[in-house]
Amino acid sequence: MALVTTNMDGVVVIEIPGPSLDASNAKDFKNEVGPFLTNEGKVIFDMQHLGFVDSSGLGSILSCLRQLNASGGDLKLCGMTKPVRALFELVRMHRIFDIYDTREQARGAFTA
Amino acid sequence: MDPVNEFLPYAASSAVFALEPQVRKALRGRPAEFARAVGAAFAWEYSGNLTWIVEQPDASFLIAGGEYIPRARPADEAGDGEGPAPSDAGSSDGVAAAARPRRYYRRIPATLQSVVVGYLHICAPSRELASGLNSMLGCTLELVEKERQEVALLEELSASWESLDALFEWTVDMRNLPDRQEMLNRIIERAVAVRSGANAILWIEDEGMLVPAAWVCPAPPEPRPLRTGVVGRALDQKSSLILRRAGHLSSILDNEPELAAAASVVVVPISTQSQLHGALEVWMDDCEEDFESPHLRLLEALAMQAALVVENERLYAVQLESERLRQEVDIGSRIQQSLLFSRVPDRIEGASIAAVTLPSKTIDGDFYDIVDYSPSCFDVVVGDVMGKGIPAAILAAAAKSGLFRSLCQLMVDTGRREIPQADAIVTSLNAAVARQMISVDSFASLSYARFDLGQGMVTFVDAGHTKTFHLRVRDQQTFLLQGDNLPLGILQEEVYQQIAHRFEPGDIFVFYSDGITEARNPSGEFFGEYRLYECVREFASLPVEALIEKIRSTVVAFSQREIFEDDLTCVVIRIHPASPSSAEKRESRSFASDLKELSRIRQWVNDLWLRWAPRSHAEDALYQLILAVNEVASNVMRHAYRGDASQRLRITAWVEDQRFCLELAHTGIPFDPASTTPPSFDGTRDGGFGIFIIAKSVDKIVYTRNDGDWHTIRIVKSFGPGPEEASAG
C-alpha cells in the first residue's frame, strides 16, 4: 500500500488508496501511516478513493485518531464516499471524527 | 557314518559336563569286578536321549550324552540276541572287541528314585550278573545324582555370584564404548581371558551365514553356513555345548578348521528371547583341564552381553526403518495432496461440488479431478491405482497427467474447439498409460463422468470402478451407474464405451473409492454400499460440504477409527434445484477462507443484488447488505477458522419474498453472538463494531449451530429501504 502525502503548511494530507480498507489491508495501512502520526501532528485523511470501509478499516482509522490525540495532535477526515459515510453514521463515528467535504475545508479547520 | 554322530559319545551338554567327574569318581570306587562284569560297554537310554557309559582303557568310566540312535535297537532283539556295540569306534575299540564273545545281552529298566528313567543295555557273561549289575548301578546312580545335585547347587551359587560380578563390571565398561565393533571386540577379549591360552570367535548370523564379527585366534575365520559342525549343533539345540578330547575328532572338523587342534571347546549361542543372533566359540588347543561350569557361566554372561549389543543395533535399525517409512508416508501424502487431488472449481454454476479424502496410513493411489469447460459443463474423474505407497501415488500422478495430455491431444487432433467425448478421452488415456502399468503389474479403476447441465445429461465411462450413486430427489429413486469396461492398464488397445444417463435439477451424485465401502468395523464387517446410500438419502437436503462431512463422520463412527487401511475418497455433486420461482435467483459459491477474498465476496453479492433486485431497490440497502456479508465473512475467516486460509466457506444467495437472503456455511468454531461485548461509541476502542454493524445493517440474522461440524449464518435484507435508513433519514 503506497500512500500519497501532501504537506499543506504543516498539515499532512494522506490519501488512503482505494478501492477499499477492510480486514485484508487494515493492518498494512496502520503500518504505512504510522510514521506520519508524529507528536502534535496535524493530519488529514483524504478518503475519496475509498469505496468501502469495514469495521477493521474503521478500527484502524480510529486508532490513528487516538494516537494523534494522545500526543496533542489531531486528525480530520475528508472526501468520504457515500457508502463509507453510511458506515460512519451507522456506528455513530461521525460524532467522533471531524469530517469535511474537501481537504481545503479540513485544512482551514486546523487554523481556526 | 555321520562324523557328527560318530563324535557324539564325547559331546556333552553342560549338565552332563557337571555330572561326569562325579560319576567317574563314584564308579572308580566300585570293585574291579564291576568293570570287568560290564565287560565292554552298555548303553543307558536316558529320557529318550542315549547316554553312553563306556569303559576306558584305563578302567575309568566316561559318561557322555547325545542323540545317537543305535543302528539296531537292542529292544528289538529278544533274550540272548546280539548286543549293540555302541562303542565299536574310537578309543574303546579294544574293549568292545573283548565284549563280543560274551554275546549275552539284557535290557533292564533303570530306576532313579523309583522312577523309570531309561533302560540299561547290558552285555554281560550271565543273566544274574546283569541283574546284579542293574541294582548296583541303580544305587550308584542315586548316590551320584545326589552328589551331583549338591555340587551343582554349590557351583551354581558361586558361579552366579561370579557372573553377576562380571556382568556388572562389563556393563559399566560397555557403556563407555562408542560402537558395536568396539563392544564386540571387548567381549571377545573378555572371553579369551576366561582361561589363559584360550581362543575365541564371535559369530554373528547374517542372511543364513555365520560371519565372524570378532576373534582372537591364529587364523582369521571365514564365513560359513549357519548349521555347520559343532557351532551349528549348539545353535540347533539353542543351548551351550561343551566338547572335549577334540583331538580325536579331526574327522569332523573339515568345516571348522580352527578346532583342528582343539582339546576342549565351548560353544554358547548368542540369542535373545525372540531371535538367534550367533554364537560365541571358545577353545583351548593344549590343556589338561576341560572347561568347567564356572567358565561356562562367564561365557554365557558374555554371550548375553553380545546378544544385547546385536539386539540393540537391530532395534536401532528397525527404528531407522520405521522413521524412513514415516517419511515415505509423509512424502506420499504430499504427492497426494498436491498432485492427486484438485481444488473444486468455483465457477461452475448450476451445481455444487464437494470432495473429501482421508489419506490412509500407507497412501493409496486414489485420485480425483474436476475439469470445468464452461459454467454448465464439467467432468468429474475419480480413480484408484492398485497398490500402495509412493509407487501407487506416482502411478496415479502419471495417470492424471496422462489424462490431461489425452484431453489436449484430442482437442488438437479434432482441430475444432470442441470438447472430446468422455469415451475417447478414457480410450486415449488407457492407450497412453497401459504399457507403463502393465510393466509394473498394476492397473487403475476409473469413473469418468461428463456433466452437461444444459442437457440434464451425464455421459459416463466406468473403467472397473465402484458404482456411482445417483439419487433422483424428485421421487427418491436411486440409480447405480456402472459400465462393463476393463480397468485401465489391462489391454492397451481396449476401446472404452460410454453410457448416457439423465438427471434432474436437485439430484445428487456420489463418486467414491472402495476405501469407503470397504472400511470395516471392529468385528470385520464392511461399511458397504447400502450404508453409504442410506447416509446420502438421509442427509440429501444438506449443502454438499455438510453432506460429505456426514458421509465422512458416518464412516468414522462405523469403523471406530480415524486412520484407515485404504484412502477414502468421495466426491459429491448436487445439481441445483430449479423450481420456477427461484431457478434464476439462487446461487452458491465456495470461497477460500482468505481475507483477500473479501473483495470478491462483496463484488459477487453486489452483482447478484443488481441482477435480482426489483427496479425500486434502495442503494443504501445494498451498501448495508455488502457491509453485513463482509463482516460475517471476515468474522468466519478470522475467528471461526482462526485465520487458516486453507479452509473454505460456502455462500448461498437467493431471493425469498422480495428479500435478499444469504447463507454462509463454515466448518470452523461456531460463533456465539452473546459472547461479544457491545462497541464503545466514544472512540476509545478500535474494535467491537462488527457484530453491531451486522445487526444494524440487515433485517434478520440467524445463527445455526449444527450437530455436525457444519454451521451456518443466515442474513436477510429486504430490497426496500432498510430500518436504519428510515430512522437516520
mmCIF file of C-alpha atoms in Angstrom, chain B residues 393-609:
data_model
loop_
_atom_site.group_PDB
_atom_site.id
_atom_site.type_symbol
_atom_site.label_atom_id
_atom_site.label_comp_id
_atom_site.label_asym_id
_atom_site.label_seq_id
_atom_site.Cartn_x
_atom_site.Cartn_y
_atom_site.Cartn_z
ATOM 1 C CA ALA B 393 0.927 -42.421 -5.781
ATOM 2 C CA ILE B 394 3.383 -41.838 -8.622
ATOM 3 C CA LEU B 395 1.400 -44.069 -10.989
ATOM 4 C CA ALA B 396 -1.723 -42.164 -10.055
ATOM 5 C CA ALA B 397 0.051 -38.879 -10.775
ATOM 6 C CA ALA B 398 1.138 -40.337 -14.112
ATOM 7 C CA ALA B 399 -2.463 -41.340 -14.850
ATOM 8 C CA LYS B 400 -3.635 -37.830 -14.084
ATOM 9 C CA SER B 401 -1.052 -36.167 -16.258
ATOM 10 C CA GLY B 402 -1.872 -38.726 -18.968
ATOM 11 C CA LEU B 403 -5.481 -37.665 -18.676
ATOM 12 C CA PHE B 404 -4.703 -34.037 -19.402
ATOM 13 C CA ARG B 405 -2.330 -34.968 -22.180
ATOM 14 C CA SER B 406 -5.048 -37.091 -23.795
ATOM 15 C CA LEU B 407 -7.510 -34.264 -23.422
ATOM 16 C CA CYS B 408 -5.183 -31.742 -25.065
ATOM 17 C CA GLN B 409 -4.145 -34.201 -27.778
ATOM 18 C CA LEU B 410 -7.739 -34.984 -28.688
ATOM 19 C CA MET B 411 -8.603 -31.289 -28.826
ATOM 20 C CA VAL B 412 -5.671 -30.632 -31.135
ATOM 21 C CA ASP B 413 -6.469 -33.690 -33.284
ATOM 22 C CA THR B 414 -10.081 -32.753 -33.893
ATOM 23 C CA GLY B 415 -8.879 -29.329 -34.962
ATOM 24 C CA ARG B 416 -12.072 -27.837 -33.682
ATOM 25 C CA ARG B 417 -12.649 -26.116 -30.422
ATOM 26 C CA GLU B 418 -14.803 -28.963 -29.330
ATOM 27 C CA ILE B 419 -14.580 -30.898 -26.124
ATOM 28 C CA PRO B 420 -13.721 -34.528 -26.855
ATOM 29 C CA GLN B 421 -16.142 -37.226 -25.777
ATOM 30 C CA ALA B 422 -15.611 -38.981 -22.459
ATOM 31 C CA ASP B 423 -15.152 -42.397 -24.117
ATOM 32 C CA ALA B 424 -12.494 -41.006 -26.452
ATOM 33 C CA ILE B 425 -10.637 -39.440 -23.531
ATOM 34 C CA VAL B 426 -10.588 -42.647 -21.491
ATOM 35 C CA THR B 427 -9.621 -44.786 -24.526
ATOM 36 C CA SER B 428 -6.753 -42.422 -25.269
ATOM 37 C CA LEU B 429 -5.706 -42.284 -21.614
ATOM 38 C CA ASN B 430 -5.636 -46.083 -21.401
ATOM 39 C CA ALA B 431 -3.563 -46.336 -24.566
ATOM 40 C CA ALA B 432 -1.094 -43.862 -23.045
ATOM 41 C CA VAL B 433 -0.678 -45.428 -19.592
ATOM 42 C CA ALA B 434 -1.367 -49.132 -20.234
ATOM 43 C CA ARG B 435 2.217 -50.003 -21.152
ATOM 44 C CA GLN B 436 3.551 -48.339 -18.002
ATOM 45 C CA MET B 437 1.001 -50.038 -15.805
ATOM 46 C CA ILE B 438 1.363 -53.474 -17.362
ATOM 47 C CA SER B 439 5.146 -53.259 -16.938
ATOM 48 C CA VAL B 440 4.793 -52.735 -13.193
ATOM 49 C CA ASP B 441 1.881 -55.182 -12.788
ATOM 50 C CA SER B 442 -0.570 -52.521 -11.795
ATOM 51 C CA PHE B 443 -3.862 -51.193 -13.084
ATOM 52 C CA ALA B 444 -6.299 -48.457 -12.236
ATOM 53 C CA SER B 445 -10.045 -48.277 -11.904
ATOM 54 C CA LEU B 446 -11.685 -45.076 -13.017
ATOM 55 C CA SER B 447 -15.016 -43.307 -13.220
ATOM 56 C CA TYR B 448 -15.183 -40.592 -15.809
ATOM 57 C CA ALA B 449 -18.357 -38.506 -15.933
ATOM 58 C CA ARG B 450 -19.198 -35.577 -18.175
ATOM 59 C CA PHE B 451 -21.974 -33.416 -16.730
ATOM 60 C CA ASP B 452 -23.925 -31.313 -19.168
ATOM 61 C CA LEU B 453 -26.204 -29.187 -17.024
ATOM 62 C CA GLY B 454 -27.917 -27.632 -20.038
ATOM 63 C CA GLN B 455 -28.989 -31.031 -21.375
ATOM 64 C CA GLY B 456 -29.547 -32.626 -17.949
ATOM 65 C CA MET B 457 -27.330 -35.454 -19.106
ATOM 66 C CA VAL B 458 -24.329 -37.229 -17.698
ATOM 67 C CA THR B 459 -22.124 -39.236 -20.051
ATOM 68 C CA PHE B 460 -20.332 -41.862 -18.127
ATOM 69 C CA VAL B 461 -17.351 -44.162 -18.654
ATOM 70 C CA ASP B 462 -16.855 -46.753 -15.965
ATOM 71 C CA ALA B 463 -13.491 -48.497 -16.056
ATOM 72 C CA GLY B 464 -13.950 -51.076 -13.327
ATOM 73 C CA HIS B 465 -14.570 -48.517 -10.608
ATOM 74 C CA THR B 466 -17.080 -48.553 -7.768
ATOM 75 C CA LYS B 467 -20.657 -47.899 -8.825
ATOM 76 C CA THR B 468 -21.559 -44.239 -8.969
ATOM 77 C CA PHE B 469 -24.612 -43.378 -6.941
ATOM 78 C CA HIS B 470 -27.342 -41.128 -8.351
ATOM 79 C CA LEU B 471 -30.244 -40.043 -6.162
ATOM 80 C CA ARG B 472 -33.202 -38.651 -8.087
ATOM 81 C CA VAL B 473 -34.546 -36.278 -5.498
ATOM 82 C CA ARG B 474 -37.988 -35.864 -7.104
ATOM 83 C CA ASP B 475 -39.095 -39.421 -6.316
ATOM 84 C CA GLN B 476 -36.196 -40.586 -4.123
ATOM 85 C CA GLN B 477 -35.282 -43.177 -6.725
ATOM 86 C CA THR B 478 -31.684 -44.342 -6.792
ATOM 87 C CA PHE B 479 -29.579 -45.339 -9.782
ATOM 88 C CA LEU B 480 -26.262 -47.123 -9.731
ATOM 89 C CA LEU B 481 -24.145 -46.184 -12.700
ATOM 90 C CA GLN B 482 -21.910 -48.990 -13.839
ATOM 91 C CA GLY B 483 -20.377 -49.994 -17.129
ATOM 92 C CA ASP B 484 -18.523 -53.115 -18.117
ATOM 93 C CA ASN B 485 -15.229 -51.715 -19.357
ATOM 94 C CA LEU B 486 -11.901 -53.120 -18.219
ATOM 95 C CA PRO B 487 -9.865 -51.141 -15.729
ATOM 96 C CA LEU B 488 -7.052 -49.032 -17.199
ATOM 97 C CA GLY B 489 -3.772 -50.816 -17.805
ATOM 98 C CA ILE B 490 -5.117 -54.251 -18.712
ATOM 99 C CA LEU B 491 -5.245 -54.094 -22.515
ATOM 100 C CA GLN B 492 -3.542 -51.327 -24.386
ATOM 101 C CA GLU B 493 -5.913 -51.396 -27.356
ATOM 102 C CA GLU B 494 -9.129 -51.550 -25.315
ATOM 103 C CA VAL B 495 -11.891 -49.265 -26.654
ATOM 104 C CA TYR B 496 -13.938 -47.782 -23.844
ATOM 105 C CA GLN B 497 -17.712 -47.392 -24.062
ATOM 106 C CA GLN B 498 -19.749 -44.622 -22.509
ATOM 107 C CA ILE B 499 -23.298 -44.641 -21.287
ATOM 108 C CA ALA B 500 -25.640 -41.668 -21.125
ATOM 109 C CA HIS B 501 -27.867 -41.075 -18.163
ATOM 110 C CA ARG B 502 -30.463 -38.380 -17.469
ATOM 111 C CA PHE B 503 -30.697 -36.348 -14.316
ATOM 112 C CA GLU B 504 -32.982 -33.676 -12.979
ATOM 113 C CA PRO B 505 -32.482 -30.453 -11.063
ATOM 114 C CA GLY B 506 -31.800 -31.112 -7.371
ATOM 115 C CA ASP B 507 -30.322 -34.570 -7.998
ATOM 116 C CA ILE B 508 -27.277 -35.832 -6.165
ATOM 117 C CA PHE B 509 -24.337 -37.852 -7.472
ATOM 118 C CA VAL B 510 -21.784 -39.574 -5.270
ATOM 119 C CA PHE B 511 -18.439 -40.825 -6.608
ATOM 120 C CA TYR B 512 -16.249 -42.729 -4.194
ATOM 121 C CA SER B 513 -13.299 -45.083 -3.844
ATOM 122 C CA ASP B 514 -13.584 -48.595 -2.445
ATOM 123 C CA GLY B 515 -11.881 -47.299 0.703
ATOM 124 C CA ILE B 516 -15.350 -46.162 1.789
ATOM 125 C CA THR B 517 -17.333 -49.285 1.039
ATOM 126 C CA GLU B 518 -14.520 -51.496 2.296
ATOM 127 C CA ALA B 519 -13.974 -49.695 5.598
ATOM 128 C CA ARG B 520 -14.524 -52.289 8.307
ATOM 129 C CA ASN B 521 -15.915 -52.079 11.788
ATOM 130 C CA PRO B 522 -14.108 -53.804 14.681
ATOM 131 C CA SER B 523 -15.997 -57.051 14.017
ATOM 132 C CA GLY B 524 -14.756 -57.069 10.430
ATOM 133 C CA GLU B 525 -17.979 -56.056 8.708
ATOM 134 C CA PHE B 526 -17.746 -53.852 5.585
ATOM 135 C CA PHE B 527 -19.327 -50.390 5.529
ATOM 136 C CA GLY B 528 -20.728 -51.396 2.167
ATOM 137 C CA GLU B 529 -22.700 -49.597 -0.500
ATOM 138 C CA TYR B 530 -26.019 -49.751 1.295
ATOM 139 C CA ARG B 531 -24.870 -47.715 4.323
ATOM 140 C CA LEU B 532 -23.368 -45.131 2.004
ATOM 141 C CA TYR B 533 -26.581 -44.769 0.021
ATOM 142 C CA GLU B 534 -28.676 -44.580 3.181
ATOM 143 C CA CYS B 535 -26.432 -41.847 4.514
ATOM 144 C CA VAL B 536 -26.743 -39.841 1.291
ATOM 145 C CA ARG B 537 -30.514 -40.277 1.299
ATOM 146 C CA GLU B 538 -30.821 -39.202 4.917
ATOM 147 C CA PHE B 539 -28.769 -36.026 4.563
ATOM 148 C CA ALA B 540 -29.646 -35.226 0.957
ATOM 149 C CA SER B 541 -31.011 -31.826 1.879
ATOM 150 C CA LEU B 542 -27.770 -30.529 3.425
ATOM 151 C CA PRO B 543 -25.295 -28.401 1.467
ATOM 152 C CA VAL B 544 -22.794 -30.657 -0.343
ATOM 153 C CA GLU B 545 -19.975 -29.741 2.066
ATOM 154 C CA ALA B 546 -22.168 -30.739 5.012
ATOM 155 C CA LEU B 547 -23.369 -33.885 3.233
ATOM 156 C CA ILE B 548 -19.835 -35.049 2.542
ATOM 157 C CA GLU B 549 -18.921 -34.333 6.147
ATOM 158 C CA LYS B 550 -21.838 -36.552 7.220
ATOM 159 C CA ILE B 551 -20.540 -39.320 4.977
ATOM 160 C CA ARG B 552 -17.075 -38.954 6.483
ATOM 161 C CA SER B 553 -18.319 -38.935 10.082
ATOM 162 C CA THR B 554 -20.646 -41.890 9.430
ATOM 163 C CA VAL B 555 -17.752 -43.983 8.089
ATOM 164 C CA VAL B 556 -15.563 -42.920 11.012
ATOM 165 C CA ALA B 557 -18.301 -43.762 13.529
ATOM 166 C CA PHE B 558 -18.898 -47.132 11.857
ATOM 167 C CA SER B 559 -15.275 -48.190 11.709
ATOM 168 C CA GLN B 560 -14.436 -46.589 15.059
ATOM 169 C CA ARG B 561 -11.177 -45.235 13.792
ATOM 170 C CA GLU B 562 -9.784 -42.125 12.187
ATOM 171 C CA ILE B 563 -6.965 -43.809 10.299
ATOM 172 C CA PHE B 564 -7.894 -46.265 7.603
ATOM 173 C CA GLU B 565 -6.292 -49.115 5.724
ATOM 174 C CA ASP B 566 -7.214 -47.528 2.399
ATOM 175 C CA ASP B 567 -7.654 -43.968 1.270
ATOM 176 C CA LEU B 568 -11.224 -42.767 1.430
ATOM 177 C CA THR B 569 -12.137 -40.545 -1.455
ATOM 178 C CA CYS B 570 -15.577 -39.142 -2.069
ATOM 179 C CA VAL B 571 -16.901 -36.516 -4.458
ATOM 180 C CA VAL B 572 -20.471 -35.280 -4.079
ATOM 181 C CA ILE B 573 -22.300 -33.273 -6.709
ATOM 182 C CA ARG B 574 -25.643 -31.631 -6.358
ATOM 183 C CA ILE B 575 -27.429 -30.293 -9.402
ATOM 184 C CA HIS B 576 -29.048 -27.056 -8.305
ATOM 185 C CA PRO B 577 -32.784 -27.197 -7.860
ATOM 186 C CA ALA B 578 -34.740 -25.328 -10.484
ATOM 187 C CA SER B 579 -38.136 -24.518 -9.073
ATOM 188 C CA PRO B 580 -39.633 -21.825 -11.324
ATOM 189 C CA SER B 581 -39.672 -19.073 -8.676
ATOM 190 C CA SER B 582 -36.066 -19.420 -7.592
ATOM 191 C CA ALA B 583 -34.493 -21.006 -10.637
ATOM 192 C CA GLU B 584 -32.635 -17.949 -11.761
ATOM 193 C CA LYS B 585 -32.437 -16.414 -8.310
ATOM 194 C CA ARG B 586 -30.360 -18.850 -6.383
ATOM 195 C CA GLU B 587 -26.601 -19.176 -6.490
ATOM 196 C CA SER B 588 -23.971 -20.758 -4.403
ATOM 197 C CA ARG B 589 -20.257 -20.254 -4.410
ATOM 198 C CA SER B 590 -17.336 -21.501 -2.401
ATOM 199 C CA PHE B 591 -14.591 -19.125 -1.248
ATOM 200 C CA ALA B 592 -11.220 -19.641 0.389
ATOM 201 C CA SER B 593 -11.042 -18.503 3.985
ATOM 202 C CA ASP B 594 -8.637 -15.744 2.985
ATOM 203 C CA LEU B 595 -9.241 -12.093 3.838
ATOM 204 C CA LYS B 596 -8.129 -11.252 0.297
ATOM 205 C CA GLU B 597 -11.352 -12.959 -0.855
ATOM 206 C CA LEU B 598 -13.488 -10.349 0.924
ATOM 207 C CA SER B 599 -13.470 -8.023 -2.067
ATOM 208 C CA ARG B 600 -14.535 -10.918 -4.355
ATOM 209 C CA ILE B 601 -17.356 -11.785 -1.977
ATOM 210 C CA ARG B 602 -18.532 -8.142 -1.945
ATOM 211 C CA GLN B 603 -18.351 -7.953 -5.711
ATOM 212 C CA TRP B 604 -20.302 -11.218 -6.120
ATOM 213 C CA VAL B 605 -23.068 -10.113 -3.720
ATOM 214 C CA ASN B 606 -23.164 -6.688 -5.383
ATOM 215 C CA ASP B 607 -23.605 -8.257 -8.827
ATOM 216 C CA LEU B 608 -26.309 -10.675 -7.634
ATOM 217 C CA TRP B 609 -28.223 -7.842 -5.981
#
